[in-house]
Short mmCIF file of C-alpha atoms in Angstrom, two decimals:
data_model
loop_
_atom_site.label_atom_id
_atom_site.label_comp_id
_atom_site.label_asym_id
_atom_site.label_seq_id
_atom_site.Cartn_x
_atom_site.Cartn_y
_atom_site.Cartn_z
CA MET A 1 29.14 23.16 9.38
CA ASN A 2 32.99 22.43 10.40
CA ALA A 3 32.22 18.46 11.47
CA SER A 4 35.65 18.36 12.83
CA ARG A 5 35.48 21.27 15.62
CA SER A 6 31.37 20.02 16.01
CA GLY A 7 32.65 16.58 17.03
CA TYR A 8 31.50 14.44 14.51
CA ARG A 9 33.37 12.94 11.46
CA VAL A 10 31.78 11.08 8.21
CA PHE A 11 33.91 8.84 6.12
CA SER A 12 32.97 6.90 3.27
CA ALA A 13 33.62 3.06 3.16
CA ASN A 14 34.21 2.30 -0.54
CA SER A 15 37.13 1.90 -2.72
CA THR A 16 35.32 2.50 -5.49
CA ALA A 17 34.06 5.83 -6.71
CA ALA A 18 30.73 4.58 -8.31
CA CYS A 19 29.91 3.89 -4.32
CA THR A 20 31.02 7.26 -2.69
CA GLU A 21 28.32 9.31 -4.98
CA LEU A 22 25.76 9.02 -2.07
CA ALA A 23 28.53 9.95 0.78
CA LYS A 24 29.26 12.87 -1.20
CA LYS A 25 25.16 14.07 -1.30
CA ILE A 26 25.14 13.54 2.01
CA THR A 27 27.88 15.34 3.24
CA GLU A 28 26.79 18.12 1.08
CA ARG A 29 23.74 18.09 2.80
CA LEU A 30 25.36 18.57 5.97
CA GLY A 31 27.92 21.11 4.93
CA ALA A 32 30.65 19.33 5.72
CA GLU A 33 33.59 17.35 4.33
CA LEU A 34 34.28 13.72 4.20
CA GLY A 35 36.73 12.28 6.15
CA LYS A 36 40.64 11.45 4.92
CA ALA A 37 40.83 7.55 4.31
CA VAL A 38 42.25 5.73 1.96
CA VAL A 39 40.53 1.94 1.32
CA TYR A 40 41.81 -0.18 -0.98
CA GLN A 41 42.57 -3.75 -2.21
CA GLU A 42 46.20 -5.15 -2.03
CA THR A 43 46.93 -6.96 -5.00
CA ASN A 44 46.72 -10.40 -3.22
CA GLY A 45 43.10 -9.58 -2.62
CA GLU A 46 43.22 -8.39 0.60
CA THR A 47 41.21 -4.74 1.76
CA ARG A 48 43.30 -2.39 3.80
CA VAL A 49 41.67 0.83 5.15
CA GLU A 50 44.00 3.99 6.76
CA ILE A 51 42.56 6.87 8.67
CA LYS A 52 44.12 9.72 7.65
CA GLU A 53 43.28 11.93 10.21
CA SER A 54 42.38 12.30 14.42
CA VAL A 55 38.91 10.77 15.32
CA ARG A 56 39.59 11.04 18.92
CA GLY A 57 36.20 10.95 21.20
CA GLN A 58 34.20 12.01 18.09
CA ASP A 59 31.24 10.39 16.63
CA VAL A 60 32.15 9.34 13.23
CA PHE A 61 29.79 7.82 10.56
CA ILE A 62 30.55 5.69 8.42
CA ILE A 63 28.48 5.78 4.94
CA GLN A 64 28.99 2.26 2.80
CA THR A 65 26.95 1.60 -0.01
CA ILE A 66 26.66 -2.10 -1.00
CA PRO A 67 28.33 -2.87 -5.02
CA ARG A 68 27.33 -6.11 -6.95
CA ASP A 69 30.96 -7.41 -4.88
CA VAL A 70 29.17 -7.41 -1.53
CA ASN A 71 31.92 -9.09 0.09
CA THR A 72 34.25 -6.60 -0.19
CA ALA A 73 32.58 -4.33 1.05
CA VAL A 74 31.54 -5.75 4.42
CA MET A 75 35.27 -6.42 4.78
CA GLU A 76 35.35 -2.42 4.13
CA LEU A 77 32.98 -1.77 6.17
CA LEU A 78 34.50 -3.77 9.06
CA ILE A 79 37.93 -3.18 8.60
CA MET A 80 36.81 0.50 9.10
CA ALA A 81 35.33 0.02 12.25
CA TYR A 82 37.57 -1.83 13.64
CA ALA A 83 40.49 0.90 12.83
CA LEU A 84 38.27 3.96 14.21
CA LYS A 85 37.61 2.09 17.26
CA THR A 86 41.92 1.80 17.56
CA SER A 87 41.74 5.15 17.04
CA CYS A 88 39.41 5.87 20.00
CA ALA A 89 36.33 7.22 18.08
CA LYS A 90 33.63 8.27 21.04
CA ASN A 91 30.42 6.24 19.01
CA ILE A 92 30.76 4.52 15.52
CA ILE A 93 27.76 4.71 13.59
CA GLY A 94 27.01 2.56 10.33
CA VAL A 95 24.86 4.21 7.53
CA ILE A 96 24.04 1.10 6.08
CA PRO A 97 20.93 2.21 3.65
CA TYR A 98 20.83 -1.67 2.04
CA PHE A 99 21.82 -3.87 4.83
CA PRO A 100 23.67 -7.19 2.92
CA TYR A 101 22.60 -10.63 3.28
CA SER A 102 18.90 -9.01 4.97
CA LYS A 103 17.09 -12.15 2.72
CA GLN A 104 18.82 -14.66 4.90
CA SER A 105 17.29 -13.71 7.80
CA LYS A 106 15.55 -17.12 8.43
CA MET A 107 16.11 -20.41 8.68
CA ARG A 108 16.20 -22.66 5.51
CA LYS A 109 17.25 -26.69 5.97
CA ARG A 110 20.54 -26.74 6.60
CA GLY A 111 21.39 -23.05 5.95
CA SER A 112 22.31 -20.73 8.80
CA ILE A 113 20.70 -17.35 9.37
CA VAL A 114 23.67 -15.12 7.91
CA CYS A 115 22.55 -11.82 8.60
CA LYS A 116 22.53 -12.52 12.35
CA LEU A 117 25.73 -13.66 11.74
CA LEU A 118 27.08 -10.22 10.02
CA ALA A 119 25.04 -8.35 13.03
CA SER A 120 27.18 -10.31 15.17
CA MET A 121 30.59 -9.43 13.21
CA LEU A 122 29.62 -5.37 12.81
CA ALA A 123 29.37 -5.68 16.63
CA ARG A 124 32.24 -7.18 17.57
CA ALA A 125 33.58 -4.67 14.71
CA GLY A 126 32.98 -1.30 17.15
CA LEU A 127 29.71 -0.21 15.48
CA THR A 128 27.76 1.52 18.33
CA HIS A 129 24.75 2.21 15.92
CA ILE A 130 22.72 1.34 12.84
CA ILE A 131 21.23 4.15 10.37
CA THR A 132 19.24 1.69 7.46
CA MET A 133 16.70 1.61 5.24
CA ASP A 134 13.26 -0.89 4.52
CA LEU A 135 15.06 -3.95 6.13
CA HIS A 136 13.73 -6.81 3.92
CA GLN A 137 12.06 -7.89 7.39
CA LYS A 138 12.09 -5.80 10.35
CA GLU A 139 12.61 -8.49 12.70
CA ILE A 140 15.92 -8.22 11.91
CA GLN A 141 16.35 -5.14 13.87
CA GLY A 142 16.08 -8.14 17.08
CA PHE A 143 19.74 -9.35 15.51
CA PHE A 144 21.85 -6.26 17.17
CA SER A 145 22.37 -5.83 20.42
CA PHE A 146 22.83 -2.13 19.94
CA PRO A 147 20.32 0.41 18.49
CA VAL A 148 19.05 0.42 15.20
CA ASP A 149 17.24 2.65 12.70
CA ASN A 150 15.15 1.75 9.86
CA LEU A 151 14.81 4.27 8.11
CA ARG A 152 11.60 4.35 5.29
CA ALA A 153 11.99 5.32 1.52
CA SER A 154 8.13 5.34 1.01
CA PRO A 155 7.20 9.50 1.66
CA PHE A 156 9.85 9.53 -1.28
CA LEU A 157 8.14 7.11 -3.80
CA LEU A 158 4.62 8.30 -3.38
CA GLN A 159 6.16 12.14 -3.97
CA TYR A 160 7.77 10.86 -6.83
CA ILE A 161 4.10 8.79 -8.05
CA GLN A 162 1.86 12.03 -7.04
CA GLU A 163 4.37 14.39 -8.91
CA GLU A 164 6.09 11.84 -11.85
CA ILE A 165 2.38 9.84 -12.60
CA PRO A 166 0.38 11.52 -14.98
CA ASP A 167 -3.25 10.82 -13.94
CA TYR A 168 -1.89 9.12 -10.81
CA ARG A 169 -5.44 8.86 -9.95
CA ASN A 170 -6.49 6.49 -12.47
CA ALA A 171 -3.64 4.05 -11.08
CA VAL A 172 -4.05 1.00 -8.95
CA ILE A 173 -1.53 0.08 -6.25
CA VAL A 174 -0.48 -3.81 -7.39
CA ALA A 175 1.30 -6.19 -4.88
CA LYS A 176 3.46 -9.42 -6.91
CA SER A 177 2.29 -11.46 -4.31
CA PRO A 178 0.21 -12.09 -1.72
CA ASP A 179 3.50 -11.23 0.95
CA ALA A 180 3.80 -8.31 -0.22
CA ALA A 181 0.05 -7.52 0.39
CA LYS A 182 0.84 -5.43 2.95
CA ARG A 183 3.41 -2.58 1.85
CA ALA A 184 1.06 -2.43 -1.22
CA GLN A 185 -2.11 -1.42 0.54
CA SER A 186 0.08 0.88 2.99
CA TYR A 187 0.84 2.70 -0.87
CA ALA A 188 -3.00 2.73 -1.71
CA GLU A 189 -4.42 3.90 1.79
CA ARG A 190 -2.22 6.93 1.45
CA LEU A 191 -2.91 7.78 -2.16
CA ARG A 192 -6.51 6.74 -1.50
CA LEU A 193 -6.53 4.46 -4.69
CA GLY A 194 -7.37 0.89 -5.37
CA LEU A 195 -5.60 -2.44 -4.56
CA ALA A 196 -4.78 -5.28 -6.54
CA VAL A 197 -3.08 -9.23 -5.74
CA ILE A 198 -1.59 -11.05 -7.99
CA HIS A 199 -1.73 -14.49 -6.58
CA GLY A 200 -0.42 -18.16 -7.96
CA GLU A 201 2.84 -17.40 -8.57
CA ALA A 202 5.09 -20.09 -10.51
CA GLN A 203 7.75 -20.16 -8.49
CA CYS A 204 8.44 -20.88 -4.47
CA THR A 205 8.33 -17.88 -2.44
CA GLU A 206 10.30 -17.60 0.85
CA GLN A 207 7.87 -19.02 2.72
CA ASP A 208 7.89 -22.61 1.44
CA MET A 209 11.36 -22.98 2.45
CA ASP A 210 12.30 -20.84 5.45
CA ASP A 211 10.84 -23.43 8.44
CA GLY A 212 14.45 -25.92 9.09
CA ARG A 213 13.01 -28.64 10.03
CA HIS A 214 13.09 -30.77 7.39
CA SER A 215 15.37 -33.40 9.18
CA PRO A 216 16.79 -35.96 9.79
CA PRO A 217 16.60 -36.89 6.29
CA THR A 218 14.63 -39.93 5.50
CA VAL A 219 16.79 -43.48 6.46
CA LYS A 220 15.33 -46.88 5.57
CA ASN A 221 14.64 -49.20 8.63
CA THR A 222 13.97 -46.36 10.71
CA THR A 223 12.75 -48.09 13.49
CA LEU A 224 9.14 -45.79 14.69
CA HIS A 225 7.81 -45.99 18.66
CA THR A 226 5.18 -48.74 18.25
CA GLY A 227 2.02 -47.20 17.36
CA LEU A 228 3.03 -43.45 16.66
CA GLU A 229 1.51 -42.48 13.04
CA LEU A 230 2.50 -38.86 12.64
CA PRO A 231 0.07 -36.93 10.31
CA LEU A 232 1.09 -36.46 6.43
CA MET A 233 1.38 -32.83 5.92
CA MET A 234 -0.24 -32.41 2.27
CA ALA A 235 1.99 -30.47 -0.19
CA LYS A 236 1.41 -27.22 -1.89
CA GLU A 237 -0.39 -27.04 -5.12
CA LYS A 238 -0.32 -23.41 -6.69
CA PRO A 239 -3.48 -22.34 -8.51
CA PRO A 240 -2.96 -20.54 -11.89
CA ILE A 241 -2.37 -17.18 -11.90
CA THR A 242 -5.07 -15.04 -10.98
CA VAL A 243 -5.13 -11.29 -9.88
CA VAL A 244 -7.31 -10.13 -7.44
CA GLY A 245 -8.81 -6.84 -8.25
CA ASP A 246 -9.14 -4.78 -10.89
CA VAL A 247 -6.42 -3.07 -13.15
CA GLY A 248 -8.77 -2.61 -16.14
CA GLY A 249 -8.30 0.35 -18.09
CA ARG A 250 -5.62 1.61 -15.33
CA ILE A 251 -2.17 2.50 -14.63
CA ALA A 252 -0.94 -0.83 -12.73
CA ILE A 253 2.05 0.40 -9.92
CA ILE A 254 4.07 -2.80 -8.33
CA VAL A 255 5.35 -1.70 -4.78
CA ASP A 256 8.00 -3.89 -3.15
CA ASP A 257 11.07 -3.26 -0.92
CA ILE A 258 14.04 -4.85 -3.74
CA ILE A 259 13.86 -5.25 -6.81
CA ASP A 260 16.91 -8.01 -7.75
CA ASP A 261 16.20 -10.82 -10.34
CA VAL A 262 13.57 -8.92 -12.76
CA GLU A 263 11.77 -12.16 -13.59
CA SER A 264 8.79 -12.16 -11.31
CA PHE A 265 8.18 -8.55 -12.07
CA VAL A 266 8.26 -9.32 -15.70
CA ALA A 267 6.09 -11.75 -15.51
CA ALA A 268 3.59 -10.08 -13.06
CA ALA A 269 3.57 -7.09 -15.87
CA ASP A 270 2.67 -9.86 -18.68
CA ILE A 271 -0.50 -10.74 -16.66
CA LEU A 272 -0.97 -6.74 -15.96
CA LYS A 273 -0.97 -6.29 -19.68
CA GLU A 274 -3.61 -9.19 -20.42
CA ARG A 275 -5.77 -8.05 -17.63
CA GLY A 276 -6.54 -4.53 -19.20
CA ALA A 277 -3.57 -2.29 -17.57
CA TYR A 278 -2.46 0.19 -20.41
CA LYS A 279 0.82 1.36 -18.32
CA ILE A 280 2.98 -0.62 -15.46
CA PHE A 281 5.15 0.99 -13.01
CA ILE A 282 7.74 -0.83 -10.62
CA MET A 283 8.67 1.28 -7.41
CA ALA A 284 10.97 -0.42 -4.81
CA THR A 285 13.44 0.69 -2.20
CA HIS A 286 16.85 -0.94 -3.22
CA GLY A 287 17.52 -1.47 -6.68
CA LEU A 288 20.35 -4.15 -7.36
CA LEU A 289 19.24 -5.14 -10.64
CA SER A 290 21.23 -8.15 -10.80
CA ALA A 291 22.44 -9.76 -13.86
CA ASP A 292 20.60 -9.57 -16.99
CA ALA A 293 17.71 -7.32 -14.99
CA PRO A 294 18.62 -4.19 -17.03
CA ARG A 295 17.81 -6.20 -20.65
CA LEU A 296 15.08 -7.77 -19.25
CA ILE A 297 12.90 -4.75 -18.20
CA GLU A 298 14.21 -2.96 -21.87
CA GLU A 299 12.12 -5.67 -23.60
CA SER A 300 9.34 -6.21 -21.34
CA SER A 301 6.02 -4.42 -21.01
CA ILE A 302 7.40 -2.85 -17.69
CA ASP A 303 7.17 1.20 -18.73
CA GLU A 304 8.92 2.48 -15.87
CA VAL A 305 11.45 0.91 -12.93
CA VAL A 306 11.65 3.81 -9.96
CA VAL A 307 14.32 3.00 -7.22
CA THR A 308 15.95 4.96 -4.38
CA ASN A 309 19.49 5.59 -4.49
CA THR A 310 20.47 3.04 -1.95
CA VAL A 311 22.22 0.51 -3.87
CA PRO A 312 24.82 2.42 -6.80
CA HIS A 313 23.20 1.35 -10.33
CA GLU A 314 24.82 4.41 -12.99
CA VAL A 315 25.69 1.21 -15.35
CA GLN A 316 22.45 -0.28 -15.46
CA LYS A 317 20.85 2.89 -15.90
CA LEU A 318 22.90 3.57 -19.00
CA GLN A 319 21.68 0.39 -20.25
CA CYS A 320 17.87 0.49 -19.73
CA PRO A 321 16.11 4.42 -19.96
CA LYS A 322 13.59 3.10 -18.16
CA ILE A 323 15.29 3.09 -14.70
CA LYS A 324 14.62 6.47 -12.66
CA THR A 325 16.16 7.14 -9.88
CA VAL A 326 14.75 8.77 -6.18
CA ASP A 327 17.38 10.54 -4.18
CA ILE A 328 17.16 9.44 -0.32
CA SER A 329 20.35 11.44 0.89
CA LEU A 330 17.87 14.23 2.83
CA ILE A 331 16.62 11.96 5.39
CA LEU A 332 20.09 10.05 5.93
CA SER A 333 21.72 13.43 6.52
CA GLU A 334 18.85 14.31 8.45
CA ALA A 335 19.56 11.27 10.69
CA ILE A 336 22.86 11.95 11.10
CA ARG A 337 22.68 15.68 12.49
CA ARG A 338 19.76 14.18 14.67
CA ILE A 339 21.55 11.39 16.20
CA HIS A 340 24.89 13.65 16.49
CA ASN A 341 22.97 16.22 18.19
CA GLY A 342 21.09 14.09 20.67
CA GLU A 343 17.77 14.86 18.97
CA SER A 344 14.43 12.66 18.87
CA MET A 345 14.48 10.86 16.02
CA ALA A 346 10.45 10.69 15.95
CA TYR A 347 10.23 13.82 13.44
CA LEU A 348 11.86 11.05 10.27
CA PHE A 349 9.16 8.28 11.83
CA ARG A 350 5.77 10.46 11.73
CA ASN A 351 2.87 8.62 10.46
CA ILE A 352 4.78 5.56 9.35
CA THR A 353 2.98 2.36 10.46
CA VAL A 354 4.01 -0.89 11.10
CA ASP A 355 3.38 -2.30 7.75
CA ASP A 356 5.22 0.33 6.29
#
């Protein structure tokens, strides 16, 4: 397919070679070539983008994978989108498999909802549509003033379980916290497997911190309205860690959307081993694997960590052979083709429910 003649172009907004691998796989599936553009960092740290071909009147897709340097990647995307806007592109669609700052989508004390700020910045830069995958919170779609297609990686991960895990029929799907129970239940129902939930984590969960109504701070000698006595909210006390469900003599498959700091996954694996699980797999869409994650995984009782290539993690794979990758370029390339041709996206969401 000659992309320029068919009215669309595909660009990569990354300045590092490792981050362009997904873009190359997508364009190969489309039978197209990556658009000619130069993205680089000036000696003073500023990002510069130069579009080297005409995009006037065309649909332009910007593929941006997010490396460890998140803020640089965001600036590259914003600047490229604005450069395409001023070059008279017809539509500018961002293909952002892992949407950055998605964990900062709720108010926490005196913080801010950074994800909403980023959504506004992308709109002002010129984006008219976004293709992403497994948003950390589905409500993030409401932050945007233009369409967002939130694709799912679960069909690829389910296929991996069926084809690559021997005796998966003897497995149980595990949620490492009650918050992840809906996702785990979806996997369990599709695979016709049992479900287990780990309850009583030592660390705080997101829901403990997402309500911002902790102000104003306590001040001495504060005068309250006469006769006003508000009921005191009881402090939370987490119970000892327990596993709800039988994992004895089974393969335990922990599912989640993001695996970043792996301490909680390592702790969950230890508990499952104590309860009799003989193999432990972790399945997640986005493998951020920050800090010492590869070393911790290698030294843990986890047998395998399976993530998709929404985020580049080749370096981490060299450090830890337990990390495996599932390619999701097929669904992203099909989404690009359908959006450009004005076809329905319903095919990509077959049998997908709200909990997936």
